[in-house]
Amino acid sequence: NGCVTVTSQDPDEPTVQLVLAGSGAQPGPVNRVLIWVPKAIYPKSKGDLPVRFYAGMANVEISSVQCGRGGARPEKLKTGDYNRDGYRDTLARFETRDLGILCGDRTLSCSGTLAGGAQFQGTSNRFKTTGGACKEDEDDEKRRRRHQDRNH
C-alpha cells in the first residue's frame, strides 16, 4: 500500500491524502479518491459530463465505474495527467441525464474498482446545478417560501 498527497493549484480544490492499494491487492477497504466535475452542471443537458479521478487512478476497470443516484456507467475512459501532478489520472465521460443529478444537487458520488481489485469511492461537492429548468425550480421555491411567510 502507498500513500499519496494530492495538492491542487486550484484554490477551490481540497488537498487530499489517499491510501492506494498496490498492484495485486485483494479487495478490501474502499479507498477515498478525489474527483473533479465542472463547476456548473446542467441536469437536463443531452450532452456528456466529464468526471476526473485523480492521483494514480490510471488503472480503473471501466465496467466497474458507477456515478450518481442512477448508477450511470461511463461511455468511455481516457488517461492522462489532468492536474499536472505527475500521476496518471482517469477521465470518464457520462451522459449527463444518466447521472440522475437534480436541480439543487451539490454532490456527485462515484465508485469503482482498480485493476487488481482495490475499490475506490469519491464525492465532489464543488459544483452547482444551473440551466433553464433549474432557474424555474429556484423561482418556484422562492414563491413557495414567500407564500408560506405571508401565511404564518
Short mmCIF file of N, CA and C in Angstrom, two decimals, residues 2-141:
data_model
loop_
_atom_site.label_atom_id
_atom_site.label_comp_id
_atom_site.label_asym_id
_atom_site.label_seq_id
_atom_site.Cartn_x
_atom_site.Cartn_y
_atom_site.Cartn_z
N GLY A 2 0.40 2.30 -0.66
CA GLY A 2 1.14 3.54 -0.70
C GLY A 2 0.26 4.68 -0.28
N CYS A 3 0.89 5.79 0.02
CA CYS A 3 0.16 6.98 0.42
C CYS A 3 0.54 8.10 -0.53
N VAL A 4 -0.46 8.81 -1.04
CA VAL A 4 -0.22 9.91 -1.97
C VAL A 4 -0.96 11.13 -1.45
N THR A 5 -0.29 12.26 -1.43
CA THR A 5 -0.96 13.51 -1.08
C THR A 5 -1.17 14.31 -2.36
N VAL A 6 -2.42 14.72 -2.57
CA VAL A 6 -2.78 15.47 -3.78
C VAL A 6 -3.02 16.91 -3.38
N THR A 7 -2.26 17.81 -3.96
CA THR A 7 -2.45 19.23 -3.73
C THR A 7 -2.73 19.88 -5.07
N SER A 8 -3.85 20.55 -5.18
CA SER A 8 -4.25 21.19 -6.43
C SER A 8 -3.78 22.63 -6.45
N GLN A 9 -3.51 23.14 -7.64
CA GLN A 9 -3.19 24.56 -7.81
C GLN A 9 -4.45 25.41 -7.73
N ASP A 10 -5.61 24.79 -7.90
CA ASP A 10 -6.89 25.50 -7.86
C ASP A 10 -7.33 25.66 -6.41
N PRO A 11 -7.53 26.90 -5.91
CA PRO A 11 -7.92 27.11 -4.52
C PRO A 11 -9.29 26.52 -4.18
N ASP A 12 -10.11 26.20 -5.20
CA ASP A 12 -11.41 25.60 -4.95
C ASP A 12 -11.32 24.09 -4.71
N GLU A 13 -10.17 23.51 -4.98
CA GLU A 13 -10.00 22.07 -4.81
C GLU A 13 -9.28 21.79 -3.50
N PRO A 14 -9.69 20.79 -2.75
CA PRO A 14 -9.06 20.49 -1.47
C PRO A 14 -7.75 19.73 -1.65
N THR A 15 -6.94 19.74 -0.60
CA THR A 15 -5.78 18.86 -0.52
C THR A 15 -6.26 17.58 0.12
N VAL A 16 -5.96 16.45 -0.50
CA VAL A 16 -6.49 15.18 -0.04
C VAL A 16 -5.35 14.18 0.08
N GLN A 17 -5.36 13.38 1.13
CA GLN A 17 -4.39 12.31 1.25
C GLN A 17 -5.10 11.01 0.97
N LEU A 18 -4.53 10.22 0.06
CA LEU A 18 -5.15 8.98 -0.38
C LEU A 18 -4.29 7.80 0.02
N VAL A 19 -4.93 6.72 0.38
CA VAL A 19 -4.23 5.47 0.61
C VAL A 19 -4.62 4.55 -0.53
N LEU A 20 -3.66 4.18 -1.35
CA LEU A 20 -3.92 3.37 -2.53
C LEU A 20 -3.31 1.99 -2.36
N ALA A 21 -4.07 0.97 -2.72
CA ALA A 21 -3.56 -0.39 -2.67
C ALA A 21 -2.61 -0.61 -3.83
N GLY A 22 -1.55 -1.36 -3.60
CA GLY A 22 -0.59 -1.65 -4.65
C GLY A 22 -1.13 -2.66 -5.63
N SER A 23 -0.35 -2.99 -6.65
CA SER A 23 -0.78 -3.94 -7.66
C SER A 23 -0.98 -5.30 -7.03
N GLY A 24 -1.97 -6.00 -7.50
CA GLY A 24 -2.27 -7.34 -6.98
C GLY A 24 -3.00 -7.30 -5.66
N ALA A 25 -3.48 -6.15 -5.24
CA ALA A 25 -4.16 -6.05 -3.95
C ALA A 25 -5.48 -6.81 -3.98
N GLN A 26 -5.81 -7.38 -2.87
CA GLN A 26 -7.09 -8.07 -2.73
C GLN A 26 -8.16 -7.05 -2.39
N PRO A 27 -9.40 -7.30 -2.82
CA PRO A 27 -10.47 -6.37 -2.44
C PRO A 27 -10.49 -6.21 -0.92
N GLY A 28 -10.63 -5.00 -0.48
CA GLY A 28 -10.63 -4.72 0.95
C GLY A 28 -11.31 -3.42 1.21
N PRO A 29 -10.73 -2.60 2.07
CA PRO A 29 -11.36 -1.32 2.37
C PRO A 29 -11.48 -0.46 1.12
N VAL A 30 -12.47 0.40 1.12
CA VAL A 30 -12.69 1.30 0.00
C VAL A 30 -11.74 2.48 0.13
N ASN A 31 -10.99 2.76 -0.93
CA ASN A 31 -10.06 3.88 -0.96
C ASN A 31 -10.80 5.14 -1.38
N ARG A 32 -10.61 6.22 -0.64
CA ARG A 32 -11.24 7.51 -0.97
C ARG A 32 -10.38 8.20 -2.01
N VAL A 33 -11.00 8.72 -3.06
CA VAL A 33 -10.26 9.41 -4.11
C VAL A 33 -10.89 10.77 -4.38
N LEU A 34 -10.08 11.65 -4.93
CA LEU A 34 -10.54 12.98 -5.30
C LEU A 34 -11.12 12.92 -6.70
N ILE A 35 -12.35 13.42 -6.87
CA ILE A 35 -12.92 13.50 -8.21
C ILE A 35 -13.22 14.97 -8.52
N TRP A 36 -13.22 15.27 -9.80
CA TRP A 36 -13.48 16.62 -10.28
C TRP A 36 -14.63 16.58 -11.28
N VAL A 37 -15.53 17.56 -11.19
CA VAL A 37 -16.57 17.77 -12.19
C VAL A 37 -16.59 19.26 -12.50
N PRO A 38 -17.17 19.67 -13.63
CA PRO A 38 -17.26 21.11 -13.94
C PRO A 38 -17.99 21.86 -12.83
N LYS A 39 -17.71 23.16 -12.70
CA LYS A 39 -18.31 23.97 -11.64
C LYS A 39 -19.80 24.20 -11.83
N ALA A 40 -20.29 24.09 -13.06
CA ALA A 40 -21.71 24.25 -13.35
C ALA A 40 -22.19 23.03 -14.14
N ILE A 41 -23.26 22.41 -13.66
CA ILE A 41 -23.82 21.23 -14.32
C ILE A 41 -25.26 21.53 -14.71
N TYR A 42 -25.58 21.24 -15.95
CA TYR A 42 -26.94 21.42 -16.47
C TYR A 42 -27.62 20.05 -16.42
N PRO A 43 -28.46 19.78 -15.42
CA PRO A 43 -29.04 18.44 -15.25
C PRO A 43 -29.82 17.92 -16.45
N LYS A 44 -30.43 18.80 -17.21
CA LYS A 44 -31.26 18.38 -18.35
C LYS A 44 -30.46 18.29 -19.65
N SER A 45 -29.16 18.51 -19.58
CA SER A 45 -28.32 18.51 -20.77
C SER A 45 -28.35 17.15 -21.47
N LYS A 46 -28.38 17.21 -22.80
CA LYS A 46 -28.33 15.98 -23.59
C LYS A 46 -26.89 15.57 -23.88
N GLY A 47 -25.93 16.39 -23.44
CA GLY A 47 -24.52 16.11 -23.70
C GLY A 47 -23.89 15.23 -22.64
N ASP A 48 -22.58 15.08 -22.76
CA ASP A 48 -21.88 14.27 -21.77
C ASP A 48 -21.21 15.17 -20.73
N LEU A 49 -20.92 14.57 -19.58
CA LEU A 49 -20.30 15.28 -18.47
C LEU A 49 -18.96 14.62 -18.16
N PRO A 50 -17.85 15.39 -18.19
CA PRO A 50 -16.57 14.80 -17.83
C PRO A 50 -16.41 14.71 -16.32
N VAL A 51 -15.89 13.58 -15.85
CA VAL A 51 -15.58 13.37 -14.44
C VAL A 51 -14.14 12.87 -14.38
N ARG A 52 -13.30 13.56 -13.61
CA ARG A 52 -11.90 13.16 -13.50
C ARG A 52 -11.66 12.48 -12.15
N PHE A 53 -10.92 11.38 -12.19
CA PHE A 53 -10.48 10.66 -10.99
C PHE A 53 -8.99 10.91 -10.87
N TYR A 54 -8.56 11.55 -9.76
CA TYR A 54 -7.17 11.97 -9.60
C TYR A 54 -6.35 10.99 -8.77
N ALA A 55 -5.02 11.17 -8.88
CA ALA A 55 -4.00 10.52 -8.05
C ALA A 55 -3.79 9.06 -8.38
N GLY A 56 -3.15 8.81 -9.47
CA GLY A 56 -2.77 7.44 -9.79
C GLY A 56 -3.94 6.54 -10.12
N MET A 57 -4.98 7.12 -10.68
CA MET A 57 -6.20 6.35 -10.98
C MET A 57 -6.21 5.92 -12.45
N ALA A 58 -5.07 5.51 -12.98
CA ALA A 58 -4.97 5.17 -14.40
C ALA A 58 -5.40 3.74 -14.70
N ASN A 59 -5.60 2.91 -13.68
CA ASN A 59 -5.94 1.50 -13.91
C ASN A 59 -7.38 1.19 -13.50
N VAL A 60 -8.29 2.07 -13.83
CA VAL A 60 -9.70 1.89 -13.48
C VAL A 60 -10.34 0.86 -14.40
N GLU A 61 -11.07 -0.08 -13.83
CA GLU A 61 -11.83 -1.07 -14.61
C GLU A 61 -13.12 -0.39 -15.07
N ILE A 62 -13.24 -0.13 -16.37
CA ILE A 62 -14.38 0.64 -16.89
C ILE A 62 -15.72 0.00 -16.55
N SER A 63 -15.79 -1.31 -16.54
CA SER A 63 -17.07 -1.98 -16.28
C SER A 63 -17.54 -1.82 -14.83
N SER A 64 -16.64 -1.38 -13.94
CA SER A 64 -16.99 -1.27 -12.53
C SER A 64 -17.44 0.13 -12.12
N VAL A 65 -17.18 1.13 -12.95
CA VAL A 65 -17.41 2.52 -12.56
C VAL A 65 -18.90 2.86 -12.60
N GLN A 66 -19.37 3.49 -11.51
CA GLN A 66 -20.74 3.97 -11.41
C GLN A 66 -20.72 5.36 -10.77
N CYS A 67 -21.58 6.25 -11.27
CA CYS A 67 -21.70 7.60 -10.70
C CYS A 67 -23.16 8.01 -10.62
N GLY A 68 -23.43 8.84 -9.62
CA GLY A 68 -24.76 9.43 -9.48
C GLY A 68 -25.78 8.48 -8.90
N ARG A 69 -26.97 9.05 -8.61
CA ARG A 69 -28.03 8.25 -8.00
C ARG A 69 -28.56 7.20 -8.96
N GLY A 70 -28.32 7.40 -10.26
CA GLY A 70 -28.78 6.43 -11.24
C GLY A 70 -27.77 5.32 -11.51
N GLY A 71 -26.60 5.38 -10.88
CA GLY A 71 -25.58 4.37 -11.13
C GLY A 71 -25.09 4.38 -12.57
N ALA A 72 -24.95 5.60 -13.12
CA ALA A 72 -24.55 5.74 -14.53
C ALA A 72 -23.18 5.11 -14.78
N ARG A 73 -23.06 4.54 -15.96
CA ARG A 73 -21.79 3.94 -16.40
C ARG A 73 -21.16 4.87 -17.42
N PRO A 74 -19.83 4.98 -17.41
CA PRO A 74 -19.18 5.88 -18.37
C PRO A 74 -19.27 5.35 -19.79
N GLU A 75 -19.34 6.27 -20.73
CA GLU A 75 -19.32 5.89 -22.14
C GLU A 75 -17.92 5.52 -22.57
N LYS A 76 -16.93 6.23 -22.00
CA LYS A 76 -15.53 5.95 -22.32
C LYS A 76 -14.63 6.47 -21.21
N LEU A 77 -13.42 5.91 -21.14
CA LEU A 77 -12.40 6.35 -20.20
C LEU A 77 -11.15 6.74 -20.99
N LYS A 78 -10.43 7.71 -20.46
CA LYS A 78 -9.19 8.15 -21.07
C LYS A 78 -8.23 8.48 -19.92
N THR A 79 -6.94 8.22 -20.09
CA THR A 79 -5.99 8.52 -19.03
C THR A 79 -5.05 9.65 -19.45
N GLY A 80 -4.54 10.35 -18.45
CA GLY A 80 -3.60 11.44 -18.66
C GLY A 80 -3.32 12.10 -17.32
N ASP A 81 -2.40 13.01 -17.29
CA ASP A 81 -2.10 13.74 -16.06
C ASP A 81 -2.88 15.05 -16.10
N TYR A 82 -4.16 15.00 -15.73
CA TYR A 82 -5.07 16.13 -15.91
C TYR A 82 -4.84 17.27 -14.93
N ASN A 83 -4.27 17.00 -13.76
CA ASN A 83 -4.00 18.07 -12.81
C ASN A 83 -2.50 18.37 -12.70
N ARG A 84 -1.72 17.81 -13.61
CA ARG A 84 -0.29 18.08 -13.72
C ARG A 84 0.48 17.87 -12.42
N ASP A 85 0.18 16.75 -11.75
CA ASP A 85 0.89 16.43 -10.51
C ASP A 85 1.89 15.29 -10.68
N GLY A 86 2.05 14.79 -11.92
CA GLY A 86 2.99 13.71 -12.18
C GLY A 86 2.39 12.32 -12.09
N TYR A 87 1.10 12.21 -11.75
CA TYR A 87 0.42 10.92 -11.65
C TYR A 87 -0.63 10.81 -12.75
N ARG A 88 -0.78 9.62 -13.29
CA ARG A 88 -1.79 9.40 -14.33
C ARG A 88 -3.18 9.34 -13.69
N ASP A 89 -4.10 10.08 -14.26
CA ASP A 89 -5.47 10.17 -13.79
C ASP A 89 -6.39 9.57 -14.84
N THR A 90 -7.66 9.45 -14.50
CA THR A 90 -8.65 8.93 -15.44
C THR A 90 -9.73 9.96 -15.68
N LEU A 91 -10.09 10.15 -16.93
CA LEU A 91 -11.20 11.00 -17.33
C LEU A 91 -12.31 10.09 -17.85
N ALA A 92 -13.46 10.15 -17.20
CA ALA A 92 -14.63 9.36 -17.63
C ALA A 92 -15.67 10.32 -18.18
N ARG A 93 -16.39 9.90 -19.20
CA ARG A 93 -17.46 10.71 -19.77
C ARG A 93 -18.79 9.97 -19.59
N PHE A 94 -19.76 10.68 -18.99
CA PHE A 94 -21.07 10.13 -18.71
C PHE A 94 -22.13 10.95 -19.43
N GLU A 95 -23.21 10.31 -19.85
CA GLU A 95 -24.39 11.05 -20.31
C GLU A 95 -24.93 11.78 -19.09
N THR A 96 -25.03 13.10 -19.17
CA THR A 96 -25.43 13.91 -18.02
C THR A 96 -26.76 13.43 -17.43
N ARG A 97 -27.72 13.17 -18.26
CA ARG A 97 -29.05 12.75 -17.76
C ARG A 97 -29.02 11.42 -17.03
N ASP A 98 -28.09 10.54 -17.40
CA ASP A 98 -27.99 9.23 -16.75
C ASP A 98 -27.50 9.32 -15.31
N LEU A 99 -26.84 10.44 -14.96
CA LEU A 99 -26.29 10.59 -13.61
C LEU A 99 -27.37 10.83 -12.56
N GLY A 100 -28.56 11.26 -12.99
CA GLY A 100 -29.65 11.48 -12.03
C GLY A 100 -29.47 12.75 -11.20
N ILE A 101 -28.69 13.69 -11.69
CA ILE A 101 -28.50 14.95 -10.97
C ILE A 101 -29.76 15.78 -11.10
N LEU A 102 -30.22 16.33 -9.98
CA LEU A 102 -31.43 17.16 -9.96
C LEU A 102 -31.04 18.60 -9.66
N CYS A 103 -31.90 19.52 -10.05
CA CYS A 103 -31.69 20.92 -9.74
C CYS A 103 -31.55 21.06 -8.22
N GLY A 104 -30.54 21.80 -7.80
CA GLY A 104 -30.29 21.98 -6.38
C GLY A 104 -29.29 21.01 -5.80
N ASP A 105 -28.97 19.93 -6.51
CA ASP A 105 -27.96 18.98 -6.02
C ASP A 105 -26.61 19.68 -5.92
N ARG A 106 -25.83 19.29 -4.93
CA ARG A 106 -24.49 19.86 -4.73
C ARG A 106 -23.42 18.78 -4.62
N THR A 107 -23.81 17.50 -4.68
CA THR A 107 -22.82 16.42 -4.58
C THR A 107 -23.04 15.38 -5.68
N LEU A 108 -21.95 14.77 -6.08
CA LEU A 108 -21.96 13.66 -7.03
C LEU A 108 -20.96 12.64 -6.52
N SER A 109 -21.40 11.41 -6.31
CA SER A 109 -20.53 10.34 -5.83
C SER A 109 -20.31 9.31 -6.92
N CYS A 110 -19.09 8.79 -6.95
CA CYS A 110 -18.70 7.76 -7.92
C CYS A 110 -17.95 6.66 -7.19
N SER A 111 -18.01 5.46 -7.75
CA SER A 111 -17.26 4.34 -7.17
C SER A 111 -16.84 3.40 -8.29
N GLY A 112 -15.93 2.50 -7.96
CA GLY A 112 -15.47 1.52 -8.93
C GLY A 112 -14.35 0.68 -8.37
N THR A 113 -13.67 -0.02 -9.28
CA THR A 113 -12.60 -0.92 -8.91
C THR A 113 -11.40 -0.67 -9.81
N LEU A 114 -10.21 -0.75 -9.22
CA LEU A 114 -8.96 -0.66 -9.98
C LEU A 114 -8.56 -2.06 -10.43
N ALA A 115 -7.73 -2.13 -11.46
CA ALA A 115 -7.16 -3.42 -11.85
C ALA A 115 -6.44 -3.98 -10.62
N GLY A 116 -6.65 -5.23 -10.30
CA GLY A 116 -6.06 -5.82 -9.11
C GLY A 116 -7.06 -5.93 -7.97
N GLY A 117 -8.23 -5.30 -8.11
CA GLY A 117 -9.30 -5.50 -7.14
C GLY A 117 -9.51 -4.42 -6.10
N ALA A 118 -8.63 -3.43 -5.98
CA ALA A 118 -8.83 -2.38 -4.99
C ALA A 118 -10.04 -1.53 -5.37
N GLN A 119 -10.92 -1.28 -4.40
CA GLN A 119 -12.11 -0.47 -4.63
C GLN A 119 -11.82 0.99 -4.32
N PHE A 120 -12.53 1.89 -5.01
CA PHE A 120 -12.39 3.32 -4.73
C PHE A 120 -13.76 3.98 -4.71
N GLN A 121 -13.82 5.12 -4.03
CA GLN A 121 -15.04 5.92 -3.97
C GLN A 121 -14.63 7.37 -3.80
N GLY A 122 -15.36 8.26 -4.46
CA GLY A 122 -15.10 9.68 -4.33
C GLY A 122 -16.37 10.49 -4.48
N THR A 123 -16.37 11.67 -3.89
CA THR A 123 -17.53 12.56 -3.96
C THR A 123 -17.04 13.97 -4.26
N SER A 124 -17.71 14.64 -5.18
CA SER A 124 -17.43 16.04 -5.46
C SER A 124 -18.59 16.86 -4.95
N ASN A 125 -18.27 17.94 -4.26
CA ASN A 125 -19.31 18.89 -3.83
C ASN A 125 -18.92 20.30 -4.24
N ARG A 126 -18.23 20.40 -5.37
CA ARG A 126 -17.70 21.67 -5.85
C ARG A 126 -18.43 22.19 -7.07
N PHE A 127 -19.72 21.90 -7.21
CA PHE A 127 -20.46 22.36 -8.38
C PHE A 127 -21.82 22.89 -7.96
N LYS A 128 -22.46 23.55 -8.90
CA LYS A 128 -23.86 23.95 -8.70
C LYS A 128 -24.62 23.55 -9.95
N THR A 129 -25.89 23.31 -9.78
CA THR A 129 -26.72 22.99 -10.94
C THR A 129 -27.26 24.29 -11.50
N THR A 130 -27.42 24.31 -12.81
CA THR A 130 -27.86 25.54 -13.47
C THR A 130 -28.62 25.17 -14.73
N GLY A 131 -29.10 26.16 -15.43
CA GLY A 131 -29.87 25.94 -16.65
C GLY A 131 -31.30 26.40 -16.47
N GLY A 132 -32.03 26.49 -17.57
CA GLY A 132 -33.40 26.99 -17.55
C GLY A 132 -34.31 26.26 -16.58
N ALA A 133 -34.26 24.94 -16.59
CA ALA A 133 -35.14 24.17 -15.70
C ALA A 133 -34.81 24.44 -14.24
N CYS A 134 -33.53 24.58 -13.91
CA CYS A 134 -33.13 24.86 -12.53
C CYS A 134 -33.56 26.26 -12.11
N LYS A 135 -33.46 27.21 -13.00
CA LYS A 135 -33.90 28.57 -12.70
C LYS A 135 -35.39 28.58 -12.39
N GLU A 136 -36.17 27.84 -13.16
CA GLU A 136 -37.61 27.75 -12.90
C GLU A 136 -37.86 27.11 -11.54
N ASP A 137 -37.12 26.06 -11.18
CA ASP A 137 -37.27 25.42 -9.88
C ASP A 137 -36.92 26.38 -8.75
N GLU A 138 -35.84 27.18 -8.91
CA GLU A 138 -35.45 28.16 -7.90
C GLU A 138 -36.54 29.21 -7.73
N ASP A 139 -37.10 29.69 -8.83
CA ASP A 139 -38.17 30.68 -8.76
C ASP A 139 -39.40 30.11 -8.06
N ASP A 140 -39.75 28.84 -8.36
CA ASP A 140 -40.89 28.20 -7.70
C ASP A 140 -40.66 28.10 -6.20
N GLU A 141 -39.44 27.74 -5.79
CA GLU A 141 -39.11 27.61 -4.37
C GLU A 141 -39.20 28.96 -3.67
#
